[in-house]
């Protein structure tokens, strides 16, 4: 598939951390008029120059079907979800939004013969009994968070819709995502974004994870490139559908703090682990993503140093402009 081949794209969760960046990238690639940004609410900061936007609750199947029909959608990037830490505050809502929402998307995709559904999974599918180092593509999936339970269910549901109904569902297990635009909400890896704002604004940050908590992370430009690459990959080359392992680099909070201190020597960090520590402790420290590299040419461009330099440059520019 090429850029010119995709006609009409719907992005759910478009105002979220990944959604914002993805909507912009898809607009550049396929033309802004071919991308519809959907979310339950849009913050005032959501760019006015964005593609068409619609208010949509993904748990409302009828409303979703109407949007698909009205905008002649043929591809859905389904990003609307409740993340890990928020999921533990309200597990039932997490199930309803993450699994109920996905089921609606898959049903609409089946009913209207959509061309493709892209739905992220997460490293949260792994639990404490999976190998923490070099977590393989195929291993035990016994997550201990509701978020992880919904993501394992989502992978299986997508796979089922592929086998049973031929819906072309594709997904990546994202690690923690670091980004300079929309901020993450309610996740366990959010510290890795918060720390940059705190470093620039206050020169100090209190981290909610222990200093030695190693987790896999990735920088947003790599997420976007990899996701679009998978979406456009030749199906004949794909040996998986909904569950590709992906990673950028593995770091602990103290590694990120030290890298920031190379740019801002007076930055100070303190540690006050909270309930999110237990979630982080149940996840991988480093993920093996060789299957994605082999099947669709996945390759991250940013390591810790490159990401940190770019984050600080982008956020400092916004700070100078008074819009941080
Ligand atoms: N960043 C996510 C979270 O912390 C992991 O998928 O919930």
PDB file of C-alpha atoms and ligand atoms in Angstrom:
ATOM      1  CA  UNK A   1       0.000   0.000   0.000  1.00  0.00           C
ATOM      2  CA  UNK A   2       1.151   3.557  -0.640  1.00  0.00           C
ATOM      3  CA  UNK A   3       0.072   6.952   0.654  1.00  0.00           C
ATOM      4  CA  UNK A   4      -2.192   7.530  -2.320  1.00  0.00           C
ATOM      5  CA  UNK A   5      -3.964   4.246  -1.697  1.00  0.00           C
ATOM      6  CA  UNK A   6      -5.718   5.191   1.544  1.00  0.00           C
ATOM      7  CA  UNK A   7      -8.859   7.217   1.162  1.00  0.00           C
ATOM      8  CA  UNK A   8     -10.513   8.090   4.453  1.00  0.00           C
ATOM      9  CA  UNK A   9      -9.118   7.703   7.967  1.00  0.00           C
ATOM     10  CA  UNK A  10     -10.809   8.002  11.362  1.00  0.00           C
ATOM     11  CA  UNK A  11      -8.606   8.466  14.443  1.00  0.00           C
ATOM     12  CA  UNK A  12     -10.311   7.818  17.793  1.00  0.00           C
ATOM     13  CA  UNK A  13      -8.686   9.256  20.906  1.00  0.00           C
ATOM     14  CA  UNK A  14      -7.411  11.967  18.572  1.00  0.00           C
ATOM     15  CA  UNK A  15      -6.838  14.517  21.333  1.00  0.00           C
ATOM     16  CA  UNK A  16      -4.666  12.126  23.351  1.00  0.00           C
ATOM     17  CA  UNK A  17      -0.902  11.818  23.552  1.00  0.00           C
ATOM     18  CA  UNK A  18      -0.497   9.602  20.478  1.00  0.00           C
ATOM     19  CA  UNK A  19      -3.634  10.855  18.730  1.00  0.00           C
ATOM     20  CA  UNK A  20      -2.444  14.457  18.403  1.00  0.00           C
ATOM     21  CA  UNK A  21       0.837  13.466  16.795  1.00  0.00           C
ATOM     22  CA  UNK A  22      -0.748  10.801  14.620  1.00  0.00           C
ATOM     23  CA  UNK A  23      -3.517  13.059  13.296  1.00  0.00           C
ATOM     24  CA  UNK A  24      -0.906  15.616  12.258  1.00  0.00           C
ATOM     25  CA  UNK A  25       1.303  12.982  10.606  1.00  0.00           C
ATOM     26  CA  UNK A  26      -1.575  11.273   8.785  1.00  0.00           C
ATOM     27  CA  UNK A  27      -2.799  14.669   7.599  1.00  0.00           C
ATOM     28  CA  UNK A  28       0.630  15.440   6.134  1.00  0.00           C
ATOM     29  CA  UNK A  29       0.782  12.033   4.468  1.00  0.00           C
ATOM     30  CA  UNK A  30      -2.744  11.562   3.118  1.00  0.00           C
ATOM     31  CA  UNK A  31      -4.079  15.116   3.122  1.00  0.00           C
ATOM     32  CA  UNK A  32      -5.787  16.739   6.136  1.00  0.00           C
ATOM     33  CA  UNK A  33      -9.218  16.456   4.529  1.00  0.00           C
ATOM     34  CA  UNK A  34      -8.877  12.656   4.538  1.00  0.00           C
ATOM     35  CA  UNK A  35      -8.340  12.417   8.296  1.00  0.00           C
ATOM     36  CA  UNK A  36     -11.196  12.747  10.769  1.00  0.00           C
ATOM     37  CA  UNK A  37     -10.156  13.402  14.373  1.00  0.00           C
ATOM     38  CA  UNK A  38     -12.589  11.947  16.906  1.00  0.00           C
ATOM     39  CA  UNK A  39     -12.534  12.220  20.682  1.00  0.00           C
ATOM     40  CA  UNK A  40     -14.921  12.448  23.584  1.00  0.00           C
ATOM     41  CA  UNK A  41     -13.639  15.981  24.207  1.00  0.00           C
ATOM     42  CA  UNK A  42     -11.063  18.302  22.704  1.00  0.00           C
ATOM     43  CA  UNK A  43      -8.916  20.640  24.799  1.00  0.00           C
ATOM     44  CA  UNK A  44      -8.888  24.319  23.717  1.00  0.00           C
ATOM     45  CA  UNK A  45      -5.263  23.802  22.677  1.00  0.00           C
ATOM     46  CA  UNK A  46      -6.259  21.243  20.008  1.00  0.00           C
ATOM     47  CA  UNK A  47      -5.009  22.825  16.834  1.00  0.00           C
ATOM     48  CA  UNK A  48      -7.582  24.843  14.903  1.00  0.00           C
ATOM     49  CA  UNK A  49      -5.816  23.912  11.697  1.00  0.00           C
ATOM     50  CA  UNK A  50      -6.413  20.220  12.423  1.00  0.00           C
ATOM     51  CA  UNK A  51      -8.426  18.019  10.091  1.00  0.00           C
ATOM     52  CA  UNK A  52     -12.205  17.707  10.568  1.00  0.00           C
ATOM     53  CA  UNK A  53     -13.077  16.755  14.125  1.00  0.00           C
ATOM     54  CA  UNK A  54     -16.066  15.003  15.651  1.00  0.00           C
ATOM     55  CA  UNK A  55     -17.129  14.373  19.210  1.00  0.00           C
ATOM     56  CA  UNK A  56     -17.418  10.636  19.666  1.00  0.00           C
ATOM     57  CA  UNK A  57     -17.757   8.246  22.579  1.00  0.00           C
ATOM     58  CA  UNK A  58     -16.394   4.916  21.315  1.00  0.00           C
ATOM     59  CA  UNK A  59     -18.665   2.982  23.663  1.00  0.00           C
ATOM     60  CA  UNK A  60     -21.603   4.262  21.547  1.00  0.00           C
ATOM     61  CA  UNK A  61     -21.622   1.881  18.569  1.00  0.00           C
ATOM     62  CA  UNK A  62     -24.463   3.659  16.796  1.00  0.00           C
ATOM     63  CA  UNK A  63     -22.661   6.995  16.928  1.00  0.00           C
ATOM     64  CA  UNK A  64     -19.461   5.351  15.681  1.00  0.00           C
ATOM     65  CA  UNK A  65     -21.306   3.765  12.759  1.00  0.00           C
ATOM     66  CA  UNK A  66     -22.808   7.137  11.860  1.00  0.00           C
ATOM     67  CA  UNK A  67     -19.401   8.824  11.799  1.00  0.00           C
ATOM     68  CA  UNK A  68     -17.997   6.035   9.606  1.00  0.00           C
ATOM     69  CA  UNK A  69     -20.882   6.386   7.167  1.00  0.00           C
ATOM     70  CA  UNK A  70     -21.050  10.181   7.158  1.00  0.00           C
ATOM     71  CA  UNK A  71     -17.316  10.558   6.467  1.00  0.00           C
ATOM     72  CA  UNK A  72     -16.997   7.489   4.206  1.00  0.00           C
ATOM     73  CA  UNK A  73     -14.274   6.097   6.474  1.00  0.00           C
ATOM     74  CA  UNK A  74     -12.310   3.046   5.315  1.00  0.00           C
ATOM     75  CA  UNK A  75      -9.495   2.908   7.882  1.00  0.00           C
ATOM     76  CA  UNK A  76      -9.667   3.391  11.651  1.00  0.00           C
ATOM     77  CA  UNK A  77      -6.752   4.132  13.962  1.00  0.00           C
ATOM     78  CA  UNK A  78      -8.411   3.272  17.244  1.00  0.00           C
ATOM     79  CA  UNK A  79      -6.478   4.993  20.044  1.00  0.00           C
ATOM     80  CA  UNK A  80      -9.220   5.803  22.575  1.00  0.00           C
ATOM     81  CA  UNK A  81      -8.327   4.019  25.821  1.00  0.00           C
ATOM     82  CA  UNK A  82      -7.912   4.393  29.567  1.00  0.00           C
ATOM     83  CA  UNK A  83      -4.263   3.889  30.599  1.00  0.00           C
ATOM     84  CA  UNK A  84      -2.798   1.749  33.372  1.00  0.00           C
ATOM     85  CA  UNK A  85      -2.867   3.975  36.474  1.00  0.00           C
ATOM     86  CA  UNK A  86      -6.308   5.403  35.722  1.00  0.00           C
ATOM     87  CA  UNK A  87      -7.473   1.878  34.917  1.00  0.00           C
ATOM     88  CA  UNK A  88      -6.660   0.792  38.463  1.00  0.00           C
ATOM     89  CA  UNK A  89      -8.760   3.657  39.818  1.00  0.00           C
ATOM     90  CA  UNK A  90     -11.783   2.456  37.852  1.00  0.00           C
ATOM     91  CA  UNK A  91     -11.221  -1.048  36.451  1.00  0.00           C
ATOM     92  CA  UNK A  92     -14.800  -1.482  35.220  1.00  0.00           C
ATOM     93  CA  UNK A  93     -14.685   1.738  33.170  1.00  0.00           C
ATOM     94  CA  UNK A  94     -11.293   0.653  31.820  1.00  0.00           C
ATOM     95  CA  UNK A  95     -12.805  -2.614  30.565  1.00  0.00           C
ATOM     96  CA  UNK A  96     -15.831  -0.843  29.110  1.00  0.00           C
ATOM     97  CA  UNK A  97     -13.836   1.757  27.189  1.00  0.00           C
ATOM     98  CA  UNK A  98     -10.887  -0.407  26.144  1.00  0.00           C
ATOM     99  CA  UNK A  99     -12.651  -3.667  25.279  1.00  0.00           C
ATOM    100  CA  UNK A 100     -16.184  -2.383  24.655  1.00  0.00           C
ATOM    101  CA  UNK A 101     -14.825   0.424  22.483  1.00  0.00           C
ATOM    102  CA  UNK A 102     -12.654  -1.950  20.475  1.00  0.00           C
ATOM    103  CA  UNK A 103     -15.498  -4.414  19.986  1.00  0.00           C
ATOM    104  CA  UNK A 104     -17.584  -1.562  18.579  1.00  0.00           C
ATOM    105  CA  UNK A 105     -14.783  -0.560  16.215  1.00  0.00           C
ATOM    106  CA  UNK A 106     -14.349  -4.151  15.028  1.00  0.00           C
ATOM    107  CA  UNK A 107     -18.078  -4.653  14.570  1.00  0.00           C
ATOM    108  CA  UNK A 108     -18.377  -1.454  12.537  1.00  0.00           C
ATOM    109  CA  UNK A 109     -15.311  -2.514  10.522  1.00  0.00           C
ATOM    110  CA  UNK A 110     -16.968  -5.850   9.776  1.00  0.00           C
ATOM    111  CA  UNK A 111     -20.369  -4.366   9.004  1.00  0.00           C
ATOM    112  CA  UNK A 112     -19.058  -1.695   6.637  1.00  0.00           C
ATOM    113  CA  UNK A 113     -16.218  -3.819   5.197  1.00  0.00           C
ATOM    114  CA  UNK A 114     -13.558  -1.332   6.237  1.00  0.00           C
ATOM    115  CA  UNK A 115     -10.156  -1.792   4.771  1.00  0.00           C
ATOM    116  CA  UNK A 116      -8.117  -1.756   7.975  1.00  0.00           C
ATOM    117  CA  UNK A 117      -8.151  -1.226  11.741  1.00  0.00           C
ATOM    118  CA  UNK A 118      -4.999  -0.176  13.588  1.00  0.00           C
ATOM    119  CA  UNK A 119      -5.254  -0.629  17.342  1.00  0.00           C
ATOM    120  CA  UNK A 120      -2.341  -0.210  19.748  1.00  0.00           C
ATOM    121  CA  UNK A 121      -1.567  -2.796  22.341  1.00  0.00           C
ATOM    122  CA  UNK A 122       0.968  -2.248  25.131  1.00  0.00           C
ATOM    123  CA  UNK A 123       3.883  -3.747  27.020  1.00  0.00           C
ATOM    124  CA  UNK A 124       1.267  -3.934  29.789  1.00  0.00           C
ATOM    125  CA  UNK A 125       0.136  -7.272  28.297  1.00  0.00           C
ATOM    126  CA  UNK A 126       3.102  -8.792  30.131  1.00  0.00           C
ATOM    127  CA  UNK A 127       2.948  -9.631  33.830  1.00  0.00           C
ATOM    128  CA  UNK A 128       5.450 -10.531  36.525  1.00  0.00           C
ATOM    129  CA  UNK A 129       5.930 -14.080  35.213  1.00  0.00           C
ATOM    130  CA  UNK A 130       7.151 -12.981  31.761  1.00  0.00           C
ATOM    131  CA  UNK A 131      10.936 -12.640  31.347  1.00  0.00           C
ATOM    132  CA  UNK A 132      11.777  -9.028  32.282  1.00  0.00           C
ATOM    133  CA  UNK A 133      14.915  -8.852  30.136  1.00  0.00           C
ATOM    134  CA  UNK A 134      14.557  -9.329  26.394  1.00  0.00           C
ATOM    135  CA  UNK A 135      10.835 -10.045  26.778  1.00  0.00           C
ATOM    136  CA  UNK A 136      10.092 -12.230  23.741  1.00  0.00           C
ATOM    137  CA  UNK A 137       7.303 -11.826  21.213  1.00  0.00           C
ATOM    138  CA  UNK A 138       5.705 -15.040  22.427  1.00  0.00           C
ATOM    139  CA  UNK A 139       5.665 -15.590  26.175  1.00  0.00           C
ATOM    140  CA  UNK A 140       3.232 -15.792  29.083  1.00  0.00           C
ATOM    141  CA  UNK A 141       0.611 -13.037  29.083  1.00  0.00           C
ATOM    142  CA  UNK A 142      -0.577 -12.789  32.674  1.00  0.00           C
ATOM    143  CA  UNK A 143      -0.932  -9.062  33.360  1.00  0.00           C
ATOM    144  CA  UNK A 144      -1.876  -7.932  36.851  1.00  0.00           C
ATOM    145  CA  UNK A 145      -3.454  -4.587  35.832  1.00  0.00           C
ATOM    146  CA  UNK A 146      -6.927  -4.164  34.341  1.00  0.00           C
ATOM    147  CA  UNK A 147      -5.266  -2.141  31.570  1.00  0.00           C
ATOM    148  CA  UNK A 148      -3.101  -5.169  30.743  1.00  0.00           C
ATOM    149  CA  UNK A 149      -6.127  -7.465  30.864  1.00  0.00           C
ATOM    150  CA  UNK A 150      -7.937  -5.232  28.363  1.00  0.00           C
ATOM    151  CA  UNK A 151      -4.904  -5.132  26.082  1.00  0.00           C
ATOM    152  CA  UNK A 152      -4.493  -8.937  26.025  1.00  0.00           C
ATOM    153  CA  UNK A 153      -8.230  -9.189  25.353  1.00  0.00           C
ATOM    154  CA  UNK A 154      -7.925  -6.596  22.599  1.00  0.00           C
ATOM    155  CA  UNK A 155      -5.099  -8.487  20.904  1.00  0.00           C
ATOM    156  CA  UNK A 156      -7.155 -11.694  20.952  1.00  0.00           C
ATOM    157  CA  UNK A 157     -10.332  -9.949  19.841  1.00  0.00           C
ATOM    158  CA  UNK A 158      -8.547  -8.373  16.878  1.00  0.00           C
ATOM    159  CA  UNK A 159      -7.008 -11.710  15.952  1.00  0.00           C
ATOM    160  CA  UNK A 160     -10.456 -13.318  16.150  1.00  0.00           C
ATOM    161  CA  UNK A 161     -11.975 -10.705  13.830  1.00  0.00           C
ATOM    162  CA  UNK A 162      -9.169 -11.303  11.387  1.00  0.00           C
ATOM    163  CA  UNK A 163      -9.610 -15.079  11.335  1.00  0.00           C
ATOM    164  CA  UNK A 164     -13.377 -15.162  11.547  1.00  0.00           C
ATOM    165  CA  UNK A 165     -14.354 -12.167   9.422  1.00  0.00           C
ATOM    166  CA  UNK A 166     -11.220 -11.215   7.514  1.00  0.00           C
ATOM    167  CA  UNK A 167     -10.972  -7.763   9.128  1.00  0.00           C
ATOM    168  CA  UNK A 168      -7.380  -6.569   8.641  1.00  0.00           C
ATOM    169  CA  UNK A 169      -6.523  -5.624  12.239  1.00  0.00           C
ATOM    170  CA  UNK A 170      -2.966  -4.569  13.046  1.00  0.00           C
ATOM    171  CA  UNK A 171      -1.393  -3.581  16.334  1.00  0.00           C
ATOM    172  CA  UNK A 172       1.840  -2.824  18.168  1.00  0.00           C
ATOM    173  CA  UNK A 173       2.665  -3.311  21.836  1.00  0.00           C
ATOM    174  CA  UNK A 174       3.854   0.209  22.618  1.00  0.00           C
ATOM    175  CA  UNK A 175       6.344   0.772  25.444  1.00  0.00           C
ATOM    176  CA  UNK A 176       6.203   4.016  27.461  1.00  0.00           C
ATOM    177  CA  UNK A 177       5.903   6.924  25.043  1.00  0.00           C
ATOM    178  CA  UNK A 178       7.763  10.216  25.473  1.00  0.00           C
ATOM    179  CA  UNK A 179       6.414  13.190  23.541  1.00  0.00           C
ATOM    180  CA  UNK A 180       6.645  16.972  23.403  1.00  0.00           C
ATOM    181  CA  UNK A 181       3.083  17.846  22.359  1.00  0.00           C
ATOM    182  CA  UNK A 182      -0.074  16.465  24.019  1.00  0.00           C
ATOM    183  CA  UNK A 183       0.770  15.093  27.460  1.00  0.00           C
ATOM    184  CA  UNK A 184      -0.063  11.547  28.525  1.00  0.00           C
ATOM    185  CA  UNK A 185      -2.776  11.010  31.097  1.00  0.00           C
ATOM    186  CA  UNK A 186      -3.122   8.318  33.721  1.00  0.00           C
ATOM    187  CA  UNK A 187      -0.215   6.092  32.715  1.00  0.00           C
ATOM    188  CA  UNK A 188       2.656   4.585  34.684  1.00  0.00           C
ATOM    189  CA  UNK A 189       5.331   5.848  32.306  1.00  0.00           C
ATOM    190  CA  UNK A 190       4.064   9.458  32.464  1.00  0.00           C
ATOM    191  CA  UNK A 191       7.004  10.433  34.681  1.00  0.00           C
ATOM    192  CA  UNK A 192       9.228  10.377  31.610  1.00  0.00           C
ATOM    193  CA  UNK A 193       7.246  13.280  30.136  1.00  0.00           C
ATOM    194  CA  UNK A 194       6.452  15.183  33.355  1.00  0.00           C
ATOM    195  CA  UNK A 195      10.152  15.315  34.220  1.00  0.00           C
ATOM    196  CA  UNK A 196      10.911  17.528  31.190  1.00  0.00           C
ATOM    197  CA  UNK A 197       8.252  20.123  32.030  1.00  0.00           C
ATOM    198  CA  UNK A 198       9.382  20.179  35.673  1.00  0.00           C
ATOM    199  CA  UNK A 199      13.048  20.433  34.679  1.00  0.00           C
ATOM    200  CA  UNK A 200      12.424  23.486  32.508  1.00  0.00           C
ATOM    201  CA  UNK A 201       9.891  25.192  34.748  1.00  0.00           C
ATOM    202  CA  UNK A 202      11.124  24.408  38.268  1.00  0.00           C
ATOM    203  CA  UNK A 203      14.526  22.768  37.889  1.00  0.00           C
ATOM    204  CA  UNK A 204      13.318  19.970  40.156  1.00  0.00           C
ATOM    205  CA  UNK A 205      11.069  16.933  39.921  1.00  0.00           C
ATOM    206  CA  UNK A 206       9.753  14.362  42.373  1.00  0.00           C
ATOM    207  CA  UNK A 207       9.415  11.045  40.565  1.00  0.00           C
ATOM    208  CA  UNK A 208       6.634   8.616  41.460  1.00  0.00           C
ATOM    209  CA  UNK A 209       8.798   5.601  40.541  1.00  0.00           C
ATOM    210  CA  UNK A 210      11.994   4.404  42.255  1.00  0.00           C
ATOM    211  CA  UNK A 211      15.212   5.651  40.716  1.00  0.00           C
ATOM    212  CA  UNK A 212      16.228   2.182  39.465  1.00  0.00           C
ATOM    213  CA  UNK A 213      12.929   1.223  37.776  1.00  0.00           C
ATOM    214  CA  UNK A 214      14.006   0.274  34.274  1.00  0.00           C
ATOM    215  CA  UNK A 215      11.231   0.376  31.655  1.00  0.00           C
ATOM    216  CA  UNK A 216      11.224   0.321  27.849  1.00  0.00           C
ATOM    217  CA  UNK A 217      10.502   3.738  26.313  1.00  0.00           C
ATOM    218  CA  UNK A 218      10.225   5.241  22.873  1.00  0.00           C
ATOM    219  CA  UNK A 219      10.151   8.756  21.404  1.00  0.00           C
ATOM    220  CA  UNK A 220       6.978   9.867  19.648  1.00  0.00           C
ATOM    221  CA  UNK A 221       8.438  10.439  16.150  1.00  0.00           C
ATOM    222  CA  UNK A 222       9.519   6.782  16.148  1.00  0.00           C
ATOM    223  CA  UNK A 223       6.079   5.651  17.326  1.00  0.00           C
ATOM    224  CA  UNK A 224       4.401   7.538  14.498  1.00  0.00           C
ATOM    225  CA  UNK A 225       6.799   6.342  11.832  1.00  0.00           C
ATOM    226  CA  UNK A 226       6.580   2.723  13.019  1.00  0.00           C
ATOM    227  CA  UNK A 227       2.800   2.778  13.265  1.00  0.00           C
ATOM    228  CA  UNK A 228       2.305   4.139   9.760  1.00  0.00           C
ATOM    229  CA  UNK A 229       4.910   1.676   8.471  1.00  0.00           C
ATOM    230  CA  UNK A 230       2.953  -1.236   9.944  1.00  0.00           C
ATOM    231  CA  UNK A 231      -0.328   0.162   8.615  1.00  0.00           C
ATOM    232  CA  UNK A 232       1.125   0.311   5.114  1.00  0.00           C
ATOM    233  CA  UNK A 233       3.082  -2.958   5.254  1.00  0.00           C
ATOM    234  CA  UNK A 234       2.426  -5.661   2.689  1.00  0.00           C
ATOM    235  CA  UNK A 235       0.123  -8.137   4.463  1.00  0.00           C
ATOM    236  CA  UNK A 236       2.040 -11.021   2.909  1.00  0.00           C
ATOM    237  CA  UNK A 237       5.075 -10.055   5.011  1.00  0.00           C
ATOM    238  CA  UNK A 238       3.250  -9.932   8.331  1.00  0.00           C
ATOM    239  CA  UNK A 239       3.513 -13.006  10.536  1.00  0.00           C
ATOM    240  CA  UNK A 240       1.524 -11.355  13.346  1.00  0.00           C
ATOM    241  CA  UNK A 241      -1.518  -9.141  13.393  1.00  0.00           C
ATOM    242  CA  UNK A 242      -2.352  -7.383  16.624  1.00  0.00           C
ATOM    243  CA  UNK A 243       0.637  -7.876  18.917  1.00  0.00           C
ATOM    244  CA  UNK A 244       4.000  -6.756  17.524  1.00  0.00           C
ATOM    245  CA  UNK A 245       6.584  -6.082  20.260  1.00  0.00           C
ATOM    246  CA  UNK A 246       8.220  -2.665  19.823  1.00  0.00           C
ATOM    247  CA  UNK A 247      10.797  -0.710  21.799  1.00  0.00           C
ATOM    248  CA  UNK A 248      13.112   2.276  21.582  1.00  0.00           C
ATOM    249  CA  UNK A 249      15.480   2.224  24.585  1.00  0.00           C
ATOM    250  CA  UNK A 250      15.308   1.032  28.197  1.00  0.00           C
ATOM    251  CA  UNK A 251      15.930   3.530  30.998  1.00  0.00           C
ATOM    252  CA  UNK A 252      15.388   4.093  34.698  1.00  0.00           C
ATOM    253  CA  UNK A 253      14.378   7.508  36.101  1.00  0.00           C
ATOM    254  CA  UNK A 254      17.965   8.103  37.274  1.00  0.00           C
ATOM    255  CA  UNK A 255      19.260   7.595  33.704  1.00  0.00           C
ATOM    256  CA  UNK A 256      16.815  10.155  32.351  1.00  0.00           C
ATOM    257  CA  UNK A 257      17.614  12.593  35.182  1.00  0.00           C
ATOM    258  CA  UNK A 258      21.355  12.276  34.480  1.00  0.00           C
ATOM    259  CA  UNK A 259      20.796  12.915  30.770  1.00  0.00           C
ATOM    260  CA  UNK A 260      18.704  16.009  31.507  1.00  0.00           C
ATOM    261  CA  UNK A 261      21.430  17.226  33.904  1.00  0.00           C
ATOM    262  CA  UNK A 262      23.902  17.195  31.019  1.00  0.00           C
ATOM    263  CA  UNK A 263      21.780  20.009  29.518  1.00  0.00           C
ATOM    264  CA  UNK A 264      20.523  21.577  32.768  1.00  0.00           C
ATOM    265  CA  UNK A 265      23.220  20.999  35.420  1.00  0.00           C
ATOM    266  CA  UNK A 266      21.146  22.547  38.236  1.00  0.00           C
ATOM    267  CA  UNK A 267      18.234  20.126  37.724  1.00  0.00           C
ATOM    268  CA  UNK A 268      17.450  18.092  40.860  1.00  0.00           C
ATOM    269  CA  UNK A 269      15.409  14.937  41.237  1.00  0.00           C
ATOM    270  CA  UNK A 270      13.815  13.293  44.286  1.00  0.00           C
ATOM    271  CA  UNK A 271      11.894  10.026  44.521  1.00  0.00           C
ATOM    272  CA  UNK A 272       8.553   9.302  46.205  1.00  0.00           C
ATOM    273  CA  UNK A 273       7.224   6.022  44.779  1.00  0.00           C
ATOM    274  CA  UNK A 274       3.438   5.617  44.854  1.00  0.00           C
ATOM    275  CA  UNK A 275       0.943   2.948  43.723  1.00  0.00           C
ATOM    276  CA  UNK A 276       2.322   3.129  40.194  1.00  0.00           C
ATOM    277  CA  UNK A 277       5.549   1.458  41.385  1.00  0.00           C
ATOM    278  CA  UNK A 278       3.784  -1.915  41.658  1.00  0.00           C
ATOM    279  CA  UNK A 279       2.490  -1.550  38.107  1.00  0.00           C
ATOM    280  CA  UNK A 280       5.957  -0.706  36.770  1.00  0.00           C
ATOM    281  CA  UNK A 281       7.469  -3.640  38.679  1.00  0.00           C
ATOM    282  CA  UNK A 282       5.117  -6.018  36.860  1.00  0.00           C
ATOM    283  CA  UNK A 283       6.243  -4.877  33.401  1.00  0.00           C
ATOM    284  CA  UNK A 284       9.284  -5.717  31.233  1.00  0.00           C
ATOM    285  CA  UNK A 285      12.581  -3.874  31.589  1.00  0.00           C
ATOM    286  CA  UNK A 286      13.660  -4.523  27.995  1.00  0.00           C
ATOM    287  CA  UNK A 287      11.649  -5.869  25.080  1.00  0.00           C
ATOM    288  CA  UNK A 288      12.757  -8.003  22.150  1.00  0.00           C
ATOM    289  CA  UNK A 289      11.260  -6.480  18.978  1.00  0.00           C
ATOM    290  CA  UNK A 290      13.100  -8.504  16.350  1.00  0.00           C
ATOM    291  CA  UNK A 291       9.906  -9.848  14.789  1.00  0.00           C
ATOM    292  CA  UNK A 292       8.729  -6.296  13.974  1.00  0.00           C
ATOM    293  CA  UNK A 293      12.189  -5.461  12.615  1.00  0.00           C
ATOM    294  CA  UNK A 294      12.116  -8.525  10.364  1.00  0.00           C
ATOM    295  CA  UNK A 295       8.492  -8.361   9.221  1.00  0.00           C
ATOM    296  CA  UNK A 296       8.032  -4.663   8.422  1.00  0.00           C
ATOM    297  CA  UNK A 297      11.429  -3.079   8.779  1.00  0.00           C
ATOM    298  CA  UNK A 298      10.845  -1.458  12.172  1.00  0.00           C
ATOM    299  CA  UNK A 299      13.847   0.524  13.423  1.00  0.00           C
ATOM    300  CA  UNK A 300      13.846   3.329  16.012  1.00  0.00           C
ATOM    301  CA  UNK A 301      15.873   6.447  15.243  1.00  0.00           C
ATOM    302  CA  UNK A 302      16.119   7.983  18.720  1.00  0.00           C
ATOM    303  CA  UNK A 303      18.150   6.805  21.691  1.00  0.00           C
ATOM    304  CA  UNK A 304      18.071   8.414  25.152  1.00  0.00           C
ATOM    305  CA  UNK A 305      20.503  11.190  24.209  1.00  0.00           C
ATOM    306  CA  UNK A 306      18.809  12.092  20.910  1.00  0.00           C
ATOM    307  CA  UNK A 307      15.342  12.058  22.490  1.00  0.00           C
ATOM    308  CA  UNK A 308      16.416  14.208  25.447  1.00  0.00           C
ATOM    309  CA  UNK A 309      18.104  16.823  23.272  1.00  0.00           C
ATOM    310  CA  UNK A 310      15.084  17.060  20.994  1.00  0.00           C
ATOM    311  CA  UNK A 311      12.550  17.183  23.862  1.00  0.00           C
ATOM    312  CA  UNK A 312      14.447  19.959  25.638  1.00  0.00           C
ATOM    313  CA  UNK A 313      14.860  21.964  22.432  1.00  0.00           C
ATOM    314  CA  UNK A 314      11.162  21.706  21.548  1.00  0.00           C
ATOM    315  CA  UNK A 315       9.850  22.437  25.046  1.00  0.00           C
ATOM    316  CA  UNK A 316      12.335  25.288  25.600  1.00  0.00           C
ATOM    317  CA  UNK A 317      11.140  26.892  22.360  1.00  0.00           C
ATOM    318  CA  UNK A 318       7.551  26.693  23.618  1.00  0.00           C
ATOM    319  CA  UNK A 319       8.633  28.091  26.977  1.00  0.00           C
ATOM    320  CA  UNK A 320      10.272  31.081  25.262  1.00  0.00           C
ATOM    321  CA  UNK A 321       7.082  31.615  23.294  1.00  0.00           C
ATOM    322  CA  UNK A 322       5.101  31.549  26.552  1.00  0.00           C
ATOM    323  CA  UNK A 323       3.101  28.462  25.604  1.00  0.00           C
ATOM    324  CA  UNK A 324       4.558  25.681  27.735  1.00  0.00           C
TER     325      UNK A 324
HETATM  326  N1  LIG B   1       2.275   4.257  28.858  1.00  0.00           N
HETATM  327  C1  LIG B   1       1.292   3.266  29.219  1.00  0.00           C
HETATM  328  C2  LIG B   1       0.918   3.387  30.650  1.00  0.00           C
HETATM  329  O1  LIG B   1       1.726   3.819  31.422  1.00  0.00           O
HETATM  330  C3  LIG B   1       1.800   1.873  28.928  1.00  0.00           C
HETATM  331  O2  LIG B   1       1.112   1.342  27.837  1.00  0.00           O
HETATM  332  O3  LIG B   1      -0.150   3.030  31.003  1.00  0.00           O
END
